[in-house]
Short mmCIF file of C-alpha atoms and ligand atoms in Angstrom, two decimals:
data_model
loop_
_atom_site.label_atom_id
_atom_site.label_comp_id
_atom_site.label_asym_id
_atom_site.label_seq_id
_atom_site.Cartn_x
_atom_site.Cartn_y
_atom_site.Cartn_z
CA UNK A 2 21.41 -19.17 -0.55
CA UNK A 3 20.96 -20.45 -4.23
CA UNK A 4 17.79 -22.67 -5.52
CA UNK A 5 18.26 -26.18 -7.13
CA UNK A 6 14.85 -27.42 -5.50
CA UNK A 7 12.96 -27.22 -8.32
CA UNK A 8 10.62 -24.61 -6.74
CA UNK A 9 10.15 -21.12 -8.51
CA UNK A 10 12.51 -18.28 -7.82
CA UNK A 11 15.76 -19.34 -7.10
CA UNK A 12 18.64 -17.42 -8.54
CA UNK A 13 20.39 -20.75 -9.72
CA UNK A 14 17.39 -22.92 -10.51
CA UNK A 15 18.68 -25.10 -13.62
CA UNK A 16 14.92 -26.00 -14.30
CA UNK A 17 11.35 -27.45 -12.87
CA UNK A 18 12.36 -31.27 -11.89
CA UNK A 19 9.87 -33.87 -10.91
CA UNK A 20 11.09 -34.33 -7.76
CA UNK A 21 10.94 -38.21 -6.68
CA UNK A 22 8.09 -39.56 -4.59
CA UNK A 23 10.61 -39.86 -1.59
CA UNK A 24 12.23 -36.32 -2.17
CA UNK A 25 9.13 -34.85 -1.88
CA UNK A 26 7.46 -36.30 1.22
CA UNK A 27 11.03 -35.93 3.02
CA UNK A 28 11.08 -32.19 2.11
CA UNK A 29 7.45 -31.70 3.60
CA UNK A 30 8.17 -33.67 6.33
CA UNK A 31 12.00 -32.10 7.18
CA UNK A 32 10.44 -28.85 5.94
CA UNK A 33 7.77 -29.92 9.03
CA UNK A 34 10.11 -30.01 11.59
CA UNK A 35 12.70 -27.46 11.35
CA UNK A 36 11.71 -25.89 14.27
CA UNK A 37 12.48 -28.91 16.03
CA UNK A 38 15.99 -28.99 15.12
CA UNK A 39 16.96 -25.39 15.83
CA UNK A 40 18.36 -26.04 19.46
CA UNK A 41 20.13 -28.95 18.68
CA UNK A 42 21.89 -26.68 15.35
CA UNK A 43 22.68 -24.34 17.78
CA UNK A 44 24.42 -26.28 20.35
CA UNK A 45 26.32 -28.16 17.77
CA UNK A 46 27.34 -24.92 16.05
CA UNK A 47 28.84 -23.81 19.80
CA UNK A 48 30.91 -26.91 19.62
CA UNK A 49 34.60 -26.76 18.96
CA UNK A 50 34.67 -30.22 18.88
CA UNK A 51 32.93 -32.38 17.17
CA UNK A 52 30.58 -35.03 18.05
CA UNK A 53 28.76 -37.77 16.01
CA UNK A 54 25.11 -39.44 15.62
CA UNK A 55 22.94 -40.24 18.37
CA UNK A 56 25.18 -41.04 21.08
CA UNK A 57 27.67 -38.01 20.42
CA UNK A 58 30.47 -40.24 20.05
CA UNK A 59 33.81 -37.85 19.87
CA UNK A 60 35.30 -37.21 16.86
CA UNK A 61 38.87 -38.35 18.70
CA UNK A 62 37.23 -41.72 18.81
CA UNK A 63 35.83 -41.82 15.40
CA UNK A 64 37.89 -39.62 13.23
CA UNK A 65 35.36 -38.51 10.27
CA UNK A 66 36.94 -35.10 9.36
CA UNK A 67 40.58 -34.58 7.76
CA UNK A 68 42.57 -32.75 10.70
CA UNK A 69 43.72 -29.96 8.29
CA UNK A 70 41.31 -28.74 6.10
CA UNK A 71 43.06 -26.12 4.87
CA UNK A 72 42.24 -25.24 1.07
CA UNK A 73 39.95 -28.26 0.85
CA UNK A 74 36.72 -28.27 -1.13
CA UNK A 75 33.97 -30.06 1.35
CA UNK A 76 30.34 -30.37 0.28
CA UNK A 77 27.97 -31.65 2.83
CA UNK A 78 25.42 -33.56 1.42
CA UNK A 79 22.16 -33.18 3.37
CA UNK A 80 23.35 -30.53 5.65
CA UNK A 81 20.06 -29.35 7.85
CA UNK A 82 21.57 -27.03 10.41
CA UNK A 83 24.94 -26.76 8.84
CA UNK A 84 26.66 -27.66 11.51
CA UNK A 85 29.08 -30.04 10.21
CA UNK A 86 29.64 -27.55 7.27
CA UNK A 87 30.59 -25.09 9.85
CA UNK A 88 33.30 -27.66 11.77
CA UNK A 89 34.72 -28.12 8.15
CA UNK A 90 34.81 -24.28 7.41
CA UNK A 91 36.72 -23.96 10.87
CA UNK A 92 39.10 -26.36 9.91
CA UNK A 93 39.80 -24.21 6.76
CA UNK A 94 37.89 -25.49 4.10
CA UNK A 95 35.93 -24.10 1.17
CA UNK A 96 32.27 -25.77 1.92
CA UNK A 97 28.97 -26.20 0.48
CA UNK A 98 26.17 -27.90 2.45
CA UNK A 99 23.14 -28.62 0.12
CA UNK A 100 19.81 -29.94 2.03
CA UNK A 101 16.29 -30.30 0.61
CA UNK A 102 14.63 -28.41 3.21
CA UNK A 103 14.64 -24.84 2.78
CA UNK A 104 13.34 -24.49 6.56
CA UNK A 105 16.36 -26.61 7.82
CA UNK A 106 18.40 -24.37 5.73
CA UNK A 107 16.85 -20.96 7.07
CA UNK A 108 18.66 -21.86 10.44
CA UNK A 109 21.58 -22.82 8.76
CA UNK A 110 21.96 -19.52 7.47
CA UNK A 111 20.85 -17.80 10.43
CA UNK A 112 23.67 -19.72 12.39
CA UNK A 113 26.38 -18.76 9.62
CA UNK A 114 26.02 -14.95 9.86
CA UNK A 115 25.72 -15.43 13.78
CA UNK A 116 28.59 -17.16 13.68
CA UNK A 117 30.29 -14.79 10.79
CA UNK A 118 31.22 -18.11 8.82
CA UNK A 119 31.19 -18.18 5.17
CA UNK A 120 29.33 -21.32 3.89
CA UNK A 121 27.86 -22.03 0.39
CA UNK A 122 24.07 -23.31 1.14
CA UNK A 123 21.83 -24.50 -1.02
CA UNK A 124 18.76 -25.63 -1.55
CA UNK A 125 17.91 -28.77 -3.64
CA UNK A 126 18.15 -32.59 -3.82
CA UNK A 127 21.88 -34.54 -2.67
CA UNK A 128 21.00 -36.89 -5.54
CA UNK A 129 21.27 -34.44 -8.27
CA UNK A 130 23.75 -31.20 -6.85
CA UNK A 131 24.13 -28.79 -9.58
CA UNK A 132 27.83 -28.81 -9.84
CA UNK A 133 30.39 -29.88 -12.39
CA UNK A 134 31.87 -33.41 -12.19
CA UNK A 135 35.03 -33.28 -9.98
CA UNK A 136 34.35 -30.11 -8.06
CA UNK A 137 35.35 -31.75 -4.48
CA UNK A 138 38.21 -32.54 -2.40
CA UNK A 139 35.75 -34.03 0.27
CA UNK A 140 32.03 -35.15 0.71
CA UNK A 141 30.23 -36.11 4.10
CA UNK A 142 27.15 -36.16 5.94
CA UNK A 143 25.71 -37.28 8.95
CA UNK A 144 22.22 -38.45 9.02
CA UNK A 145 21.30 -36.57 5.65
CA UNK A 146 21.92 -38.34 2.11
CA UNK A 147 23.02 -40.98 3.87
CA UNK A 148 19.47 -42.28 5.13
CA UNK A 149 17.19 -40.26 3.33
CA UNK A 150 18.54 -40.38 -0.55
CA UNK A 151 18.45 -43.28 -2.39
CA UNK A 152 21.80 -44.87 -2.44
CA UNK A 153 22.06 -46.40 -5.66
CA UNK A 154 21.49 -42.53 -6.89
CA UNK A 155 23.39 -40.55 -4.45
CA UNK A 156 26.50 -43.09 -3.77
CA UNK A 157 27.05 -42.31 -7.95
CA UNK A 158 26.38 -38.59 -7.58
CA UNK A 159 28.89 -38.31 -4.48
CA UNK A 160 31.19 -39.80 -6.97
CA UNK A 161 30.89 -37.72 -9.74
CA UNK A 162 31.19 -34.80 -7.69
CA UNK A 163 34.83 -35.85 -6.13
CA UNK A 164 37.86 -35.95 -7.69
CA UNK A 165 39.92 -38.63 -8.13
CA UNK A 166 41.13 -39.51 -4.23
CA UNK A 167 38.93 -37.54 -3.08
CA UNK A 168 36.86 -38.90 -0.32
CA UNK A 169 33.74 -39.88 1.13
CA UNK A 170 32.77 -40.38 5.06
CA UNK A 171 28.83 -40.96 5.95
CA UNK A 172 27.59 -41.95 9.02
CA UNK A 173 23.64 -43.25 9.18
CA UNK A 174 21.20 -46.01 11.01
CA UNK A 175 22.94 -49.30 10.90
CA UNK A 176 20.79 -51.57 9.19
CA UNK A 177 20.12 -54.26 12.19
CA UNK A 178 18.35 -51.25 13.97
CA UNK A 179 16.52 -50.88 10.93
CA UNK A 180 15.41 -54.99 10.91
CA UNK A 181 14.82 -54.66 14.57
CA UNK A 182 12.21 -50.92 14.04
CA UNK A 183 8.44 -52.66 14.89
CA UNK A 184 6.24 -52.36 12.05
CA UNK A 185 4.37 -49.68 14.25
CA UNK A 186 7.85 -47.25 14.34
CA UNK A 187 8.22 -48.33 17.72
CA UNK A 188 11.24 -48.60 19.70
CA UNK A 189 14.12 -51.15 18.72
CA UNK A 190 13.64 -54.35 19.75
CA UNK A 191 15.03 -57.90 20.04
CA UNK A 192 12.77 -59.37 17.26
CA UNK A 193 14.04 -59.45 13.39
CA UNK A 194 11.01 -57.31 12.00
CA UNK A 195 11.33 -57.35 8.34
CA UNK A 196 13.65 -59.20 5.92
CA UNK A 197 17.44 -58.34 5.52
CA UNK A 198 17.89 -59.61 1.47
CA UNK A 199 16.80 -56.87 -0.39
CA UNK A 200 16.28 -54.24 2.11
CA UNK A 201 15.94 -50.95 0.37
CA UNK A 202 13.40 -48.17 0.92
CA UNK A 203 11.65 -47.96 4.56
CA UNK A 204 8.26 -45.54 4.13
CA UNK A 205 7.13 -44.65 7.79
CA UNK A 206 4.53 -42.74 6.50
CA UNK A 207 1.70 -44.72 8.17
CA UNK A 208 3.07 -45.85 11.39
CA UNK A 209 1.79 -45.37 14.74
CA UNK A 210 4.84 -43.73 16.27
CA UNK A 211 6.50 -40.78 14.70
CA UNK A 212 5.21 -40.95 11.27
CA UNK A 213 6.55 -39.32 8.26
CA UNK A 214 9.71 -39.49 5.95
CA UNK A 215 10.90 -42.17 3.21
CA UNK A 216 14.11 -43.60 4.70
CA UNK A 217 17.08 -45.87 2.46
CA UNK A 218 19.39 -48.62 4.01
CA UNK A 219 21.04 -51.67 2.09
CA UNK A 220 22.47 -55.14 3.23
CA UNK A 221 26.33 -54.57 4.04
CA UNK A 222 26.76 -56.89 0.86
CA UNK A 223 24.51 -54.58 -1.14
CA UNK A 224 26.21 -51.68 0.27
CA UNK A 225 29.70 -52.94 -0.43
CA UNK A 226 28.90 -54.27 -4.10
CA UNK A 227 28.07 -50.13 -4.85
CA UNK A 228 30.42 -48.82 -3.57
CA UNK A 229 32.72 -51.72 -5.70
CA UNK A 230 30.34 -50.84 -9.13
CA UNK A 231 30.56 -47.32 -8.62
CA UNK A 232 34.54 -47.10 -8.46
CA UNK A 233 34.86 -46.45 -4.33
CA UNK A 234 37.57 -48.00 -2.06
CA UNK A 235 36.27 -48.98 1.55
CA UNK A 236 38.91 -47.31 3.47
CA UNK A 237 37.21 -48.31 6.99
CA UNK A 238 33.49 -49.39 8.07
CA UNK A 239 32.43 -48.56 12.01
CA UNK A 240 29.70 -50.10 13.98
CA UNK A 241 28.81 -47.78 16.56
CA UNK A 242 28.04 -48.68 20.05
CA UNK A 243 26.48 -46.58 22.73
CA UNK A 244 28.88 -45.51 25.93
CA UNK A 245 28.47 -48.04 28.35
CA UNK A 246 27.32 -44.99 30.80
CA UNK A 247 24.31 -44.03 28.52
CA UNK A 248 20.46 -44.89 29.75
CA UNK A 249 18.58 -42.86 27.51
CA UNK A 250 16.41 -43.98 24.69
CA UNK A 251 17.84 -41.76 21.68
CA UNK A 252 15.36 -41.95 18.88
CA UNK A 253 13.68 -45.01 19.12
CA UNK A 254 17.08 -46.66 20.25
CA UNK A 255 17.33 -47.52 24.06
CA UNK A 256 20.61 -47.21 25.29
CA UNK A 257 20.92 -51.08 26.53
CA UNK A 258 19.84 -52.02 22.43
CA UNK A 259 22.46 -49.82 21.56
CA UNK A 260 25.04 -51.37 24.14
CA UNK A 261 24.59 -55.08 22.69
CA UNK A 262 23.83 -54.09 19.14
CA UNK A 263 25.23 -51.56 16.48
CA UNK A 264 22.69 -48.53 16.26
CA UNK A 265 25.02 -46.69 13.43
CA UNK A 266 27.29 -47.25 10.82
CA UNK A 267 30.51 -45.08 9.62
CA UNK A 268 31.58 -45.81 5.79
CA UNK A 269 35.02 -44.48 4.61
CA UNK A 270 35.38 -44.35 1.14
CA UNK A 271 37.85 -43.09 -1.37
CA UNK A 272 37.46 -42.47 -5.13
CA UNK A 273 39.83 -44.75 -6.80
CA UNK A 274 42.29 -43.28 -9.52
C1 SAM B 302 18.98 -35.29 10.56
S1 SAM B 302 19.23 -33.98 9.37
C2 SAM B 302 20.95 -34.16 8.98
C3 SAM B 302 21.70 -32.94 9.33
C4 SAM B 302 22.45 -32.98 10.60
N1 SAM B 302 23.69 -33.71 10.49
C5 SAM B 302 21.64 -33.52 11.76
O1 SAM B 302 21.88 -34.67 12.19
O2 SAM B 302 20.79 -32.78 12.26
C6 SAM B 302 18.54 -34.66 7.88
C7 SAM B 302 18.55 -33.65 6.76
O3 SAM B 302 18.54 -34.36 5.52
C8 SAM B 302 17.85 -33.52 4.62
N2 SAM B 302 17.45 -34.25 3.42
C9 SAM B 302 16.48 -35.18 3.27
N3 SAM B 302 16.42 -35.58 1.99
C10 SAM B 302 17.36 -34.89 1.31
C11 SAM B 302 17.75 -34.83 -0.05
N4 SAM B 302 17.16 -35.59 -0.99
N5 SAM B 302 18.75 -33.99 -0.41
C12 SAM B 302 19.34 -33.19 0.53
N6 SAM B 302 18.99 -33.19 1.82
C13 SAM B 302 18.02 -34.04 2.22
C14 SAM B 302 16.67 -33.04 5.44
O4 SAM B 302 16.04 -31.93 4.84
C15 SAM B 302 17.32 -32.75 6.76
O5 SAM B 302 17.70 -31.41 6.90
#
């Protein structure tokens, strides 16, 4: 595993970075929890097929990965477990998974040699990946950059690492679950709990209910104006719904919000030239 993370050591470190207030309280926090997340890494490793985001929607229905990967150069961008790097390695691509957690990535590596899998992890910050301009066929992530970078930093860096067509899938929380979130972190309810013009950072650092971590989410004209500025193509948008047959509460959503409303959103983009 190489070092971007700005901590001493690491055989690639460029050199020391400030890291931003939210990079730093989301490593601690991710760095927190690992342990958390190793049972859920491993099952999702196991899987031949993949499923997607809180309701484990199948990737039949949703279609996030190319079919043929062979020869591709895939980068997941906030990887934790690795298991989506793995799915892409399977399907014959070159990958490198970069996450800001060294503990999430201490399972991912465990999980690679388990699985004899040869994936390029490292360790440092999806808005600033310490590779040349162009170097991918492919970016993606599920639940990683996608809610915990800052998009107006990471949406640019995504681009600058693909090459021209190259694209980018992300799946995260939609942001009506996000105006619906209590101010308390509770679970999703019917009430509008914040404003929707100029929604940006969410810091649950001091709420009641699960506390911790510096989350990102735009309005979809927001969203859609960067992905315009920055030279993207929206090649599909998803609102996910949970399966009719679902009655759990998966985190913070219960399954009848997530039957009338969209819990999580799929962009499809594609570098233009
Ligand atoms: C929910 S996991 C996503 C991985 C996996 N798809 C999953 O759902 O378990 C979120 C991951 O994002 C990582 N993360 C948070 N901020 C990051 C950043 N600035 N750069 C890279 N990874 C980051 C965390 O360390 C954590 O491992």
């Amino acid at each position: 595993m190489s070092d971007n993370s700005g901590n001493s050591g690491g055989s690639h470190r460029l050199k020391d970075k400030q890291l931003a207030e939210h990079v730093a309280e989301n490593r601690s926090y991710w760095d927190g929890m690992a342990s958390d997340w190793v049972g859920a890494g491993q099952r999702s490793w196991q899987q031949d097929s993949p499923t997607w985001g809180i309701w484990g929607l199948p990737e039949s229905q949703l279609q996030l990965l190319p079919v043929d990967m062979t020869g591709m150069k895939a980068i997941e961008l906030g990887c934790g477990t690795g298991y989506v790097a793995a799915w892409m390695t399977r399907r014959g691509a070159h990958v490198t998974g970069i996450d800001n957690s060294l503990e999430q990535l201490k399972t991912a590596e465990r999980l690679m040699k388990e699985y004899e899998l040869e994936v390029d992890f490292i360790h440092g910050n999806a808005e600033d990946v310490p590779y040349p301009d162009a170097s991918f066929d492919f970016a993606i992530n599920e639940y990683g950059a996608a809610i915990w970078c800052d998009p107006l930093v990471w949406i640019p860096e995504a681009y600058r690492l693909l090459k021209p067509g190259g694209c980018l899938t992300f799946l995260g929380t939609h942001p009506i679950a996000i105006l619906a979130t209590p101010d308390d972190g509770s679970n999703c309810d019917e009430s509008l709990h914040r404003p929707y013009f100029g929604m940006h950072q969410q810091d649950w650092r001091n709420v009641e209910h699960d506390p911790g971590g510096i989350e990102f989410n735009l309005s979809h004209s927001d969203w859609y104006h960067l992905f315009q500025n920055t030279g993207f193509e929206v090649l599909d948008y998803l609102e996910l719904q949970a399966p009719e047959d679902s009655s759990e509460t998966k985190f913070s959503i219960p399954a009848g919000w997530g039957q009338k409303w969209p819990s999580e959103q799929v962009w499809k983009l594609r570098k233009k030239g």
